[in-house]
Amino acid sequence: MVLPGVAWFVIFAYLPMFGTVIAFKDYRVDGNGFISSLMNSDWVGLENFKFLFRTDDAFIITRNTVLYNLVFIIVGLLLGVALAIVFNSLVNKRMAKVYQTGMLFPYFLSWVVVSYFLYSFLSEDSGLLNSLIVSFGGDPISWYSEPKYWPYILIFMNTWKGLGYGSIVYLAAIAGIDRNYYEAAMIDGAGKWQQIRHVTIPALTPLIIILTILNVGKIFNSDFGLFYQLPRNSGPLFPVTDVIDTYVYRGLTSLGDISMSAAAGLYQSVVGFILVMLTNYIVKRIDPEYALF
């Protein structure tokens, strides 16, 4: 039963790690295959990393990547736990399953599909929001040219799409809490809120910490579909929608610089690993039982 998972990791996670050497070379295709091209490419050391971070956009893309992911982690955690508690508190379990299914459905939609739904709301000429604004006497907004709205749009859309899926883990953990704790709390006179505060939240704390540690490790990686498809690659929105992944993708498609793309991917992975280790070390110093390892 473990073999398919092990095979997946070996083929798609461990074998490609040999290709990280591209980040330190000026990779050029010589027409004789990947290995030959890799061997014959010039070694440039850290030049690809210097090129990536000497650009004028380096600060912007790093800032956007980190800040968006921080907000996503915090909002996803708070709303995911809250939603799981609400679902678990519903008396009508049949309706609870209907609500769970409805909240889970957006997760399985492609960002490409979601981008067209969003465009139907934000289109300057025929969008639903502009139609409502005009009907109330306002002027239509050029949503895809106004950067100030997009941090809120991206946070809302990411939360809408991933909240239902993110709450499943917490809901499963709540379902596994021994009911004797709740019965003991009720005997002691605890109300619903007190049960949540003194039984549910403490029981979820180890899981919350572990998932937060893992999410911190991905803080330099962004959801490419979210930041590329929703803004429709609009240039005026780059100051607030451009992240490391989209910047590297545009550099790869326009310049064909595979080495710089490999350098960016290696940089994200190394920083993510360091952040996981650091966060786990801090948690371990506070309470070893809550640490990931």
PDB file of C-alpha atoms in Angstrom:
ATOM      1  CA  MET A   1       0.000   0.000   0.000  1.00  0.00           C
ATOM      2  CA  VAL A   2       2.936   2.340   0.635  1.00  0.00           C
ATOM      3  CA  LEU A   3       4.664   1.497  -2.656  1.00  0.00           C
ATOM      4  CA  PRO A   4       2.661   3.874  -4.955  1.00  0.00           C
ATOM      5  CA  GLY A   5       3.354   6.804  -2.649  1.00  0.00           C
ATOM      6  CA  VAL A   6       7.047   5.941  -2.397  1.00  0.00           C
ATOM      7  CA  ALA A   7       7.280   5.581  -6.185  1.00  0.00           C
ATOM      8  CA  TRP A   8       5.617   8.980  -6.658  1.00  0.00           C
ATOM      9  CA  PHE A   9       8.090  10.698  -4.326  1.00  0.00           C
ATOM     10  CA  VAL A  10      11.105   8.998  -5.889  1.00  0.00           C
ATOM     11  CA  ILE A  11      10.096   9.820  -9.475  1.00  0.00           C
ATOM     12  CA  PHE A  12       8.672  13.317  -9.026  1.00  0.00           C
ATOM     13  CA  ALA A  13      10.481  14.612  -5.921  1.00  0.00           C
ATOM     14  CA  TYR A  14      13.859  12.943  -5.466  1.00  0.00           C
ATOM     15  CA  LEU A  15      15.081  12.168  -8.992  1.00  0.00           C
ATOM     16  CA  PRO A  16      14.447  15.754 -10.220  1.00  0.00           C
ATOM     17  CA  MET A  17      16.712  17.009  -7.413  1.00  0.00           C
ATOM     18  CA  PHE A  18      19.707  16.095  -9.581  1.00  0.00           C
ATOM     19  CA  GLY A  19      18.525  18.806 -11.960  1.00  0.00           C
ATOM     20  CA  THR A  20      19.147  21.537  -9.370  1.00  0.00           C
ATOM     21  CA  VAL A  21      22.649  21.822 -10.823  1.00  0.00           C
ATOM     22  CA  ILE A  22      20.983  23.798 -13.649  1.00  0.00           C
ATOM     23  CA  ALA A  23      20.632  26.687 -11.194  1.00  0.00           C
ATOM     24  CA  PHE A  24      24.428  27.011 -11.175  1.00  0.00           C
ATOM     25  CA  LYS A  25      24.922  26.722 -14.937  1.00  0.00           C
ATOM     26  CA  ASP A  26      24.151  28.779 -18.030  1.00  0.00           C
ATOM     27  CA  TYR A  27      21.941  26.050 -19.449  1.00  0.00           C
ATOM     28  CA  ARG A  28      21.824  25.881 -23.226  1.00  0.00           C
ATOM     29  CA  VAL A  29      20.161  23.185 -25.334  1.00  0.00           C
ATOM     30  CA  ASP A  30      22.646  21.644 -27.792  1.00  0.00           C
ATOM     31  CA  GLY A  31      20.212  19.314 -29.543  1.00  0.00           C
ATOM     32  CA  ASN A  32      21.759  16.105 -28.201  1.00  0.00           C
ATOM     33  CA  GLY A  33      19.463  15.581 -25.256  1.00  0.00           C
ATOM     34  CA  PHE A  34      19.129  16.863 -21.717  1.00  0.00           C
ATOM     35  CA  ILE A  35      22.212  15.160 -20.229  1.00  0.00           C
ATOM     36  CA  SER A  36      24.476  16.383 -23.032  1.00  0.00           C
ATOM     37  CA  SER A  37      23.105  19.919 -22.774  1.00  0.00           C
ATOM     38  CA  LEU A  38      23.602  19.887 -19.019  1.00  0.00           C
ATOM     39  CA  MET A  39      27.173  18.633 -19.244  1.00  0.00           C
ATOM     40  CA  ASN A  40      28.184  21.103 -21.951  1.00  0.00           C
ATOM     41  CA  SER A  41      26.601  24.179 -20.328  1.00  0.00           C
ATOM     42  CA  ASP A  42      29.002  26.629 -18.706  1.00  0.00           C
ATOM     43  CA  TRP A  43      29.267  26.736 -14.918  1.00  0.00           C
ATOM     44  CA  VAL A  44      28.330  30.234 -13.662  1.00  0.00           C
ATOM     45  CA  GLY A  45      28.098  29.678  -9.913  1.00  0.00           C
ATOM     46  CA  LEU A  46      25.714  32.100  -8.215  1.00  0.00           C
ATOM     47  CA  GLU A  47      25.217  34.382 -11.208  1.00  0.00           C
ATOM     48  CA  ASN A  48      21.645  33.182 -11.778  1.00  0.00           C
ATOM     49  CA  PHE A  49      20.748  34.039  -8.185  1.00  0.00           C
ATOM     50  CA  LYS A  50      22.365  37.470  -8.521  1.00  0.00           C
ATOM     51  CA  PHE A  51      20.397  38.166 -11.699  1.00  0.00           C
ATOM     52  CA  LEU A  52      17.156  37.177 -10.007  1.00  0.00           C
ATOM     53  CA  PHE A  53      17.610  39.501  -7.032  1.00  0.00           C
ATOM     54  CA  ARG A  54      19.332  42.408  -8.734  1.00  0.00           C
ATOM     55  CA  THR A  55      16.225  43.254 -10.723  1.00  0.00           C
ATOM     56  CA  ASP A  56      14.106  46.242  -9.757  1.00  0.00           C
ATOM     57  CA  ASP A  57      11.160  43.941  -9.087  1.00  0.00           C
ATOM     58  CA  ALA A  58      12.970  41.680  -6.593  1.00  0.00           C
ATOM     59  CA  PHE A  59      11.660  43.527  -3.537  1.00  0.00           C
ATOM     60  CA  ILE A  60       8.105  43.723  -4.892  1.00  0.00           C
ATOM     61  CA  ILE A  61       7.759  40.054  -5.771  1.00  0.00           C
ATOM     62  CA  THR A  62       9.339  38.930  -2.484  1.00  0.00           C
ATOM     63  CA  ARG A  63       7.138  41.279  -0.462  1.00  0.00           C
ATOM     64  CA  ASN A  64       3.974  40.162  -2.264  1.00  0.00           C
ATOM     65  CA  THR A  65       4.839  36.475  -1.909  1.00  0.00           C
ATOM     66  CA  VAL A  66       5.555  36.645   1.816  1.00  0.00           C
ATOM     67  CA  LEU A  67       2.739  38.999   2.845  1.00  0.00           C
ATOM     68  CA  TYR A  68       0.032  37.223   0.840  1.00  0.00           C
ATOM     69  CA  ASN A  69       1.046  33.849   2.246  1.00  0.00           C
ATOM     70  CA  LEU A  70       1.105  35.209   5.790  1.00  0.00           C
ATOM     71  CA  VAL A  71      -2.432  36.502   5.365  1.00  0.00           C
ATOM     72  CA  PHE A  72      -3.536  33.231   3.756  1.00  0.00           C
ATOM     73  CA  ILE A  73      -2.104  31.226   6.669  1.00  0.00           C
ATOM     74  CA  ILE A  74      -3.748  33.392   9.334  1.00  0.00           C
ATOM     75  CA  VAL A  75      -7.127  33.724   7.606  1.00  0.00           C
ATOM     76  CA  GLY A  76      -7.196  30.052   6.598  1.00  0.00           C
ATOM     77  CA  LEU A  77      -6.375  28.957  10.128  1.00  0.00           C
ATOM     78  CA  LEU A  78      -8.927  31.144  11.902  1.00  0.00           C
ATOM     79  CA  LEU A  79     -11.779  30.578   9.462  1.00  0.00           C
ATOM     80  CA  GLY A  80     -10.965  26.886   8.948  1.00  0.00           C
ATOM     81  CA  VAL A  81     -11.150  26.152  12.677  1.00  0.00           C
ATOM     82  CA  ALA A  82     -14.254  28.319  13.083  1.00  0.00           C
ATOM     83  CA  LEU A  83     -16.025  26.619  10.165  1.00  0.00           C
ATOM     84  CA  ALA A  84     -15.160  23.159  11.465  1.00  0.00           C
ATOM     85  CA  ILE A  85     -16.571  24.043  14.890  1.00  0.00           C
ATOM     86  CA  VAL A  86     -19.760  25.414  13.311  1.00  0.00           C
ATOM     87  CA  PHE A  87     -20.258  22.280  11.197  1.00  0.00           C
ATOM     88  CA  ASN A  88     -19.666  20.062  14.207  1.00  0.00           C
ATOM     89  CA  SER A  89     -22.203  22.071  16.248  1.00  0.00           C
ATOM     90  CA  LEU A  90     -25.040  21.726  13.736  1.00  0.00           C
ATOM     91  CA  VAL A  91     -27.858  19.605  15.124  1.00  0.00           C
ATOM     92  CA  ASN A  92     -29.196  18.544  11.726  1.00  0.00           C
ATOM     93  CA  LYS A  93     -26.350  16.327  10.500  1.00  0.00           C
ATOM     94  CA  ARG A  94     -27.981  15.789   7.106  1.00  0.00           C
ATOM     95  CA  MET A  95     -27.945  19.525   6.402  1.00  0.00           C
ATOM     96  CA  ALA A  96     -24.419  19.725   7.797  1.00  0.00           C
ATOM     97  CA  LYS A  97     -23.270  17.316   5.079  1.00  0.00           C
ATOM     98  CA  VAL A  98     -25.016  19.460   2.450  1.00  0.00           C
ATOM     99  CA  TYR A  99     -23.223  22.562   3.729  1.00  0.00           C
ATOM    100  CA  GLN A 100     -19.889  20.742   3.803  1.00  0.00           C
ATOM    101  CA  THR A 101     -20.339  19.601   0.214  1.00  0.00           C
ATOM    102  CA  GLY A 102     -21.241  23.131  -0.871  1.00  0.00           C
ATOM    103  CA  MET A 103     -18.190  24.585   0.853  1.00  0.00           C
ATOM    104  CA  LEU A 104     -15.909  21.881  -0.566  1.00  0.00           C
ATOM    105  CA  PHE A 105     -17.049  22.220  -4.181  1.00  0.00           C
ATOM    106  CA  PRO A 106     -15.007  25.373  -5.054  1.00  0.00           C
ATOM    107  CA  TYR A 107     -11.771  23.588  -4.176  1.00  0.00           C
ATOM    108  CA  PHE A 108     -12.172  21.265  -7.170  1.00  0.00           C
ATOM    109  CA  LEU A 109     -12.669  24.113  -9.648  1.00  0.00           C
ATOM    110  CA  SER A 110      -9.687  25.090 -11.763  1.00  0.00           C
ATOM    111  CA  TRP A 111      -8.396  28.635 -11.365  1.00  0.00           C
ATOM    112  CA  VAL A 112      -8.943  29.013 -15.102  1.00  0.00           C
ATOM    113  CA  VAL A 113     -12.653  28.345 -14.634  1.00  0.00           C
ATOM    114  CA  VAL A 114     -12.784  30.579 -11.560  1.00  0.00           C
ATOM    115  CA  SER A 115     -11.074  33.389 -13.498  1.00  0.00           C
ATOM    116  CA  TYR A 116     -13.912  33.415 -16.040  1.00  0.00           C
ATOM    117  CA  PHE A 117     -16.503  33.492 -13.270  1.00  0.00           C
ATOM    118  CA  LEU A 118     -14.652  36.414 -11.699  1.00  0.00           C
ATOM    119  CA  TYR A 119     -14.409  38.196 -15.035  1.00  0.00           C
ATOM    120  CA  SER A 120     -18.187  37.989 -15.411  1.00  0.00           C
ATOM    121  CA  PHE A 121     -18.401  40.007 -12.183  1.00  0.00           C
ATOM    122  CA  LEU A 122     -15.550  42.437 -12.829  1.00  0.00           C
ATOM    123  CA  SER A 123     -15.740  43.080 -16.566  1.00  0.00           C
ATOM    124  CA  GLU A 124     -15.742  46.833 -17.156  1.00  0.00           C
ATOM    125  CA  ASP A 125     -18.351  46.697 -19.928  1.00  0.00           C
ATOM    126  CA  SER A 126     -20.740  43.925 -18.906  1.00  0.00           C
ATOM    127  CA  GLY A 127     -19.668  42.868 -15.424  1.00  0.00           C
ATOM    128  CA  LEU A 128     -22.305  42.369 -12.754  1.00  0.00           C
ATOM    129  CA  LEU A 129     -20.631  44.667 -10.236  1.00  0.00           C
ATOM    130  CA  ASN A 130     -20.279  47.547 -12.681  1.00  0.00           C
ATOM    131  CA  SER A 131     -23.899  47.079 -13.744  1.00  0.00           C
ATOM    132  CA  LEU A 132     -24.973  47.445 -10.113  1.00  0.00           C
ATOM    133  CA  ILE A 133     -22.723  50.467  -9.611  1.00  0.00           C
ATOM    134  CA  VAL A 134     -24.134  52.174 -12.709  1.00  0.00           C
ATOM    135  CA  SER A 135     -27.715  51.370 -11.691  1.00  0.00           C
ATOM    136  CA  PHE A 136     -27.101  53.243  -8.433  1.00  0.00           C
ATOM    137  CA  GLY A 137     -25.712  56.253 -10.285  1.00  0.00           C
ATOM    138  CA  GLY A 138     -21.993  55.516  -9.949  1.00  0.00           C
ATOM    139  CA  ASP A 139     -19.231  55.296 -12.520  1.00  0.00           C
ATOM    140  CA  PRO A 140     -17.993  51.900 -13.722  1.00  0.00           C
ATOM    141  CA  ILE A 141     -14.659  50.755 -12.314  1.00  0.00           C
ATOM    142  CA  SER A 142     -11.863  49.408 -14.468  1.00  0.00           C
ATOM    143  CA  TRP A 143     -11.134  46.521 -12.101  1.00  0.00           C
ATOM    144  CA  TYR A 144      -8.278  45.090 -14.157  1.00  0.00           C
ATOM    145  CA  SER A 145      -6.455  48.428 -14.163  1.00  0.00           C
ATOM    146  CA  GLU A 146      -6.903  49.418 -10.504  1.00  0.00           C
ATOM    147  CA  PRO A 147      -4.308  47.715  -8.240  1.00  0.00           C
ATOM    148  CA  LYS A 148      -5.815  48.969  -4.959  1.00  0.00           C
ATOM    149  CA  TYR A 149      -8.726  46.498  -5.076  1.00  0.00           C
ATOM    150  CA  TRP A 150      -6.773  43.363  -5.843  1.00  0.00           C
ATOM    151  CA  PRO A 151      -5.218  42.472  -2.480  1.00  0.00           C
ATOM    152  CA  TYR A 152      -8.763  42.138  -1.131  1.00  0.00           C
ATOM    153  CA  ILE A 153      -9.983  40.277  -4.225  1.00  0.00           C
ATOM    154  CA  LEU A 154      -7.122  37.756  -4.094  1.00  0.00           C
ATOM    155  CA  ILE A 155      -7.518  37.142  -0.363  1.00  0.00           C
ATOM    156  CA  PHE A 156     -11.279  36.690  -0.735  1.00  0.00           C
ATOM    157  CA  MET A 157     -11.001  34.331  -3.721  1.00  0.00           C
ATOM    158  CA  ASN A 158      -8.271  32.219  -2.099  1.00  0.00           C
ATOM    159  CA  THR A 159     -10.355  31.923   1.071  1.00  0.00           C
ATOM    160  CA  TRP A 160     -13.539  31.127  -0.860  1.00  0.00           C
ATOM    161  CA  LYS A 161     -11.835  28.381  -2.860  1.00  0.00           C
ATOM    162  CA  GLY A 162      -9.813  26.712  -0.115  1.00  0.00           C
ATOM    163  CA  LEU A 163     -11.804  27.229   3.083  1.00  0.00           C
ATOM    164  CA  GLY A 164     -14.044  24.187   2.747  1.00  0.00           C
ATOM    165  CA  TYR A 165     -11.129  21.859   2.049  1.00  0.00           C
ATOM    166  CA  GLY A 166      -9.027  23.403   4.797  1.00  0.00           C
ATOM    167  CA  SER A 167     -11.742  22.851   7.396  1.00  0.00           C
ATOM    168  CA  ILE A 168     -12.005  19.094   6.690  1.00  0.00           C
ATOM    169  CA  VAL A 169      -8.869  18.229   8.656  1.00  0.00           C
ATOM    170  CA  TYR A 170     -10.037  20.216  11.665  1.00  0.00           C
ATOM    171  CA  LEU A 171     -13.522  18.717  11.414  1.00  0.00           C
ATOM    172  CA  ALA A 172     -12.039  15.209  11.396  1.00  0.00           C
ATOM    173  CA  ALA A 173      -9.943  16.075  14.445  1.00  0.00           C
ATOM    174  CA  ILE A 174     -13.011  17.397  16.285  1.00  0.00           C
ATOM    175  CA  ALA A 175     -14.912  14.217  15.441  1.00  0.00           C
ATOM    176  CA  GLY A 176     -12.100  12.225  17.069  1.00  0.00           C
ATOM    177  CA  ILE A 177     -12.294  14.040  20.402  1.00  0.00           C
ATOM    178  CA  ASP A 178     -13.549  11.767  23.180  1.00  0.00           C
ATOM    179  CA  ARG A 179     -17.159  12.700  23.980  1.00  0.00           C
ATOM    180  CA  ASN A 180     -16.466  12.044  27.656  1.00  0.00           C
ATOM    181  CA  TYR A 181     -14.648  15.370  27.825  1.00  0.00           C
ATOM    182  CA  TYR A 182     -17.737  17.232  26.652  1.00  0.00           C
ATOM    183  CA  GLU A 183     -19.972  15.269  29.038  1.00  0.00           C
ATOM    184  CA  ALA A 184     -17.656  16.072  31.945  1.00  0.00           C
ATOM    185  CA  ALA A 185     -17.669  19.745  30.949  1.00  0.00           C
ATOM    186  CA  MET A 186     -21.480  19.799  30.799  1.00  0.00           C
ATOM    187  CA  ILE A 187     -21.687  18.160  34.243  1.00  0.00           C
ATOM    188  CA  ASP A 188     -19.439  20.954  35.542  1.00  0.00           C
ATOM    189  CA  GLY A 189     -21.886  23.487  34.096  1.00  0.00           C
ATOM    190  CA  ALA A 190     -19.919  24.523  31.004  1.00  0.00           C
ATOM    191  CA  GLY A 191     -21.913  26.129  28.220  1.00  0.00           C
ATOM    192  CA  LYS A 192     -21.332  25.642  24.492  1.00  0.00           C
ATOM    193  CA  TRP A 193     -18.754  28.408  24.219  1.00  0.00           C
ATOM    194  CA  GLN A 194     -16.909  27.173  27.310  1.00  0.00           C
ATOM    195  CA  GLN A 195     -16.822  23.650  25.848  1.00  0.00           C
ATOM    196  CA  ILE A 196     -15.300  25.024  22.668  1.00  0.00           C
ATOM    197  CA  ARG A 197     -12.790  27.128  24.578  1.00  0.00           C
ATOM    198  CA  HIS A 198     -11.689  24.536  27.128  1.00  0.00           C
ATOM    199  CA  VAL A 199     -12.166  21.247  25.234  1.00  0.00           C
ATOM    200  CA  THR A 200     -12.262  21.718  21.456  1.00  0.00           C
ATOM    201  CA  ILE A 201      -9.540  24.349  21.017  1.00  0.00           C
ATOM    202  CA  PRO A 202      -6.981  22.634  23.310  1.00  0.00           C
ATOM    203  CA  ALA A 203      -7.599  19.327  21.525  1.00  0.00           C
ATOM    204  CA  LEU A 204      -7.015  21.001  18.142  1.00  0.00           C
ATOM    205  CA  THR A 205      -3.883  22.874  19.229  1.00  0.00           C
ATOM    206  CA  PRO A 206      -1.319  20.158  18.254  1.00  0.00           C
ATOM    207  CA  LEU A 207      -2.871  19.827  14.790  1.00  0.00           C
ATOM    208  CA  ILE A 208      -3.032  23.611  14.344  1.00  0.00           C
ATOM    209  CA  ILE A 209       0.662  23.937  15.206  1.00  0.00           C
ATOM    210  CA  ILE A 210       1.743  21.117  12.880  1.00  0.00           C
ATOM    211  CA  LEU A 211      -0.235  22.487   9.916  1.00  0.00           C
ATOM    212  CA  THR A 212       1.048  25.991  10.600  1.00  0.00           C
ATOM    213  CA  ILE A 213       4.653  24.754  10.590  1.00  0.00           C
ATOM    214  CA  LEU A 214       4.094  23.027   7.250  1.00  0.00           C
ATOM    215  CA  ASN A 215       2.415  26.131   5.796  1.00  0.00           C
ATOM    216  CA  VAL A 216       5.274  28.347   6.948  1.00  0.00           C
ATOM    217  CA  GLY A 217       7.577  26.129   4.908  1.00  0.00           C
ATOM    218  CA  LYS A 218       5.599  27.082   1.792  1.00  0.00           C
ATOM    219  CA  ILE A 219       5.597  30.805   2.493  1.00  0.00           C
ATOM    220  CA  PHE A 220       7.933  31.517  -0.455  1.00  0.00           C
ATOM    221  CA  ASN A 221       5.782  29.446  -2.836  1.00  0.00           C
ATOM    222  CA  SER A 222       2.622  30.896  -4.285  1.00  0.00           C
ATOM    223  CA  ASP A 223      -0.446  29.436  -5.943  1.00  0.00           C
ATOM    224  CA  PHE A 224       0.444  30.168  -9.563  1.00  0.00           C
ATOM    225  CA  GLY A 225      -3.139  29.900 -10.823  1.00  0.00           C
ATOM    226  CA  LEU A 226      -4.411  32.394  -8.248  1.00  0.00           C
ATOM    227  CA  PHE A 227      -1.879  35.106  -9.085  1.00  0.00           C
ATOM    228  CA  TYR A 228      -1.672  34.511 -12.836  1.00  0.00           C
ATOM    229  CA  GLN A 229      -5.144  33.503 -13.975  1.00  0.00           C
ATOM    230  CA  LEU A 230      -7.360  35.772 -11.853  1.00  0.00           C
ATOM    231  CA  PRO A 231      -5.628  39.095 -12.730  1.00  0.00           C
ATOM    232  CA  ARG A 232      -5.494  37.891 -16.361  1.00  0.00           C
ATOM    233  CA  ASN A 233      -1.803  38.848 -16.586  1.00  0.00           C
ATOM    234  CA  SER A 234      -2.723  42.532 -16.492  1.00  0.00           C
ATOM    235  CA  GLY A 235       0.365  44.755 -16.446  1.00  0.00           C
ATOM    236  CA  PRO A 236      -1.106  47.576 -14.304  1.00  0.00           C
ATOM    237  CA  LEU A 237      -1.774  45.026 -11.541  1.00  0.00           C
ATOM    238  CA  PHE A 238       1.792  43.683 -11.320  1.00  0.00           C
ATOM    239  CA  PRO A 239       2.736  45.824  -8.266  1.00  0.00           C
ATOM    240  CA  VAL A 240       0.157  43.944  -6.154  1.00  0.00           C
ATOM    241  CA  THR A 241      -0.287  40.630  -7.994  1.00  0.00           C
ATOM    242  CA  ASP A 242       3.233  39.725  -9.131  1.00  0.00           C
ATOM    243  CA  VAL A 243       4.891  37.036  -6.987  1.00  0.00           C
ATOM    244  CA  ILE A 244       8.041  34.969  -7.411  1.00  0.00           C
ATOM    245  CA  ASP A 245       6.285  32.174  -9.322  1.00  0.00           C
ATOM    246  CA  THR A 246       4.569  34.449 -11.855  1.00  0.00           C
ATOM    247  CA  TYR A 247       7.690  36.582 -12.285  1.00  0.00           C
ATOM    248  CA  VAL A 248       9.839  33.542 -13.034  1.00  0.00           C
ATOM    249  CA  TYR A 249       7.201  32.152 -15.407  1.00  0.00           C
ATOM    250  CA  ARG A 250       7.101  35.372 -17.397  1.00  0.00           C
ATOM    251  CA  GLY A 251      10.891  35.466 -17.443  1.00  0.00           C
ATOM    252  CA  LEU A 252      10.997  31.879 -18.700  1.00  0.00           C
ATOM    253  CA  THR A 253       8.415  32.442 -21.449  1.00  0.00           C
ATOM    254  CA  SER A 254       9.876  35.750 -22.632  1.00  0.00           C
ATOM    255  CA  LEU A 255      13.616  35.139 -22.176  1.00  0.00           C
ATOM    256  CA  GLY A 256      13.744  31.345 -22.176  1.00  0.00           C
ATOM    257  CA  ASP A 257      16.153  31.476 -19.220  1.00  0.00           C
ATOM    258  CA  ILE A 258      15.789  27.996 -17.718  1.00  0.00           C
ATOM    259  CA  SER A 259      18.732  28.509 -15.361  1.00  0.00           C
ATOM    260  CA  MET A 260      17.157  31.531 -13.657  1.00  0.00           C
ATOM    261  CA  SER A 261      13.917  29.595 -13.205  1.00  0.00           C
ATOM    262  CA  ALA A 262      15.814  26.700 -11.621  1.00  0.00           C
ATOM    263  CA  ALA A 263      17.640  29.153  -9.335  1.00  0.00           C
ATOM    264  CA  ALA A 264      14.343  30.648  -8.182  1.00  0.00           C
ATOM    265  CA  GLY A 265      12.866  27.211  -7.505  1.00  0.00           C
ATOM    266  CA  LEU A 266      15.946  26.137  -5.541  1.00  0.00           C
ATOM    267  CA  TYR A 267      15.880  29.385  -3.565  1.00  0.00           C
ATOM    268  CA  GLN A 268      12.216  28.846  -2.628  1.00  0.00           C
ATOM    269  CA  SER A 269      12.863  25.254  -1.560  1.00  0.00           C
ATOM    270  CA  VAL A 270      15.917  26.059   0.558  1.00  0.00           C
ATOM    271  CA  VAL A 271      14.226  28.985   2.304  1.00  0.00           C
ATOM    272  CA  GLY A 272      11.127  26.863   2.903  1.00  0.00           C
ATOM    273  CA  PHE A 273      13.228  24.100   4.453  1.00  0.00           C
ATOM    274  CA  ILE A 274      15.017  26.592   6.714  1.00  0.00           C
ATOM    275  CA  LEU A 275      11.712  28.110   7.817  1.00  0.00           C
ATOM    276  CA  VAL A 276      10.241  24.697   8.658  1.00  0.00           C
ATOM    277  CA  MET A 277      13.301  23.770  10.712  1.00  0.00           C
ATOM    278  CA  LEU A 278      13.375  27.143  12.466  1.00  0.00           C
ATOM    279  CA  THR A 279       9.658  27.158  13.257  1.00  0.00           C
ATOM    280  CA  ASN A 280       9.790  23.584  14.502  1.00  0.00           C
ATOM    281  CA  TYR A 281      12.808  24.440  16.685  1.00  0.00           C
ATOM    282  CA  ILE A 282      10.950  27.388  18.254  1.00  0.00           C
ATOM    283  CA  VAL A 283       7.879  25.237  18.942  1.00  0.00           C
ATOM    284  CA  LYS A 284      10.078  22.486  20.365  1.00  0.00           C
ATOM    285  CA  ARG A 285      11.706  24.939  22.758  1.00  0.00           C
ATOM    286  CA  ILE A 286       8.287  26.083  23.971  1.00  0.00           C
ATOM    287  CA  ASP A 287       6.621  22.667  24.172  1.00  0.00           C
ATOM    288  CA  PRO A 288       8.310  19.549  22.709  1.00  0.00           C
ATOM    289  CA  GLU A 289       4.987  17.683  22.511  1.00  0.00           C
ATOM    290  CA  TYR A 290       3.685  20.096  19.884  1.00  0.00           C
ATOM    291  CA  ALA A 291       6.770  19.936  17.626  1.00  0.00           C
ATOM    292  CA  LEU A 292       6.636  18.271  14.237  1.00  0.00           C
ATOM    293  CA  PHE A 293       9.734  16.169  14.998  1.00  0.00           C
TER     294      PHE A 293
END
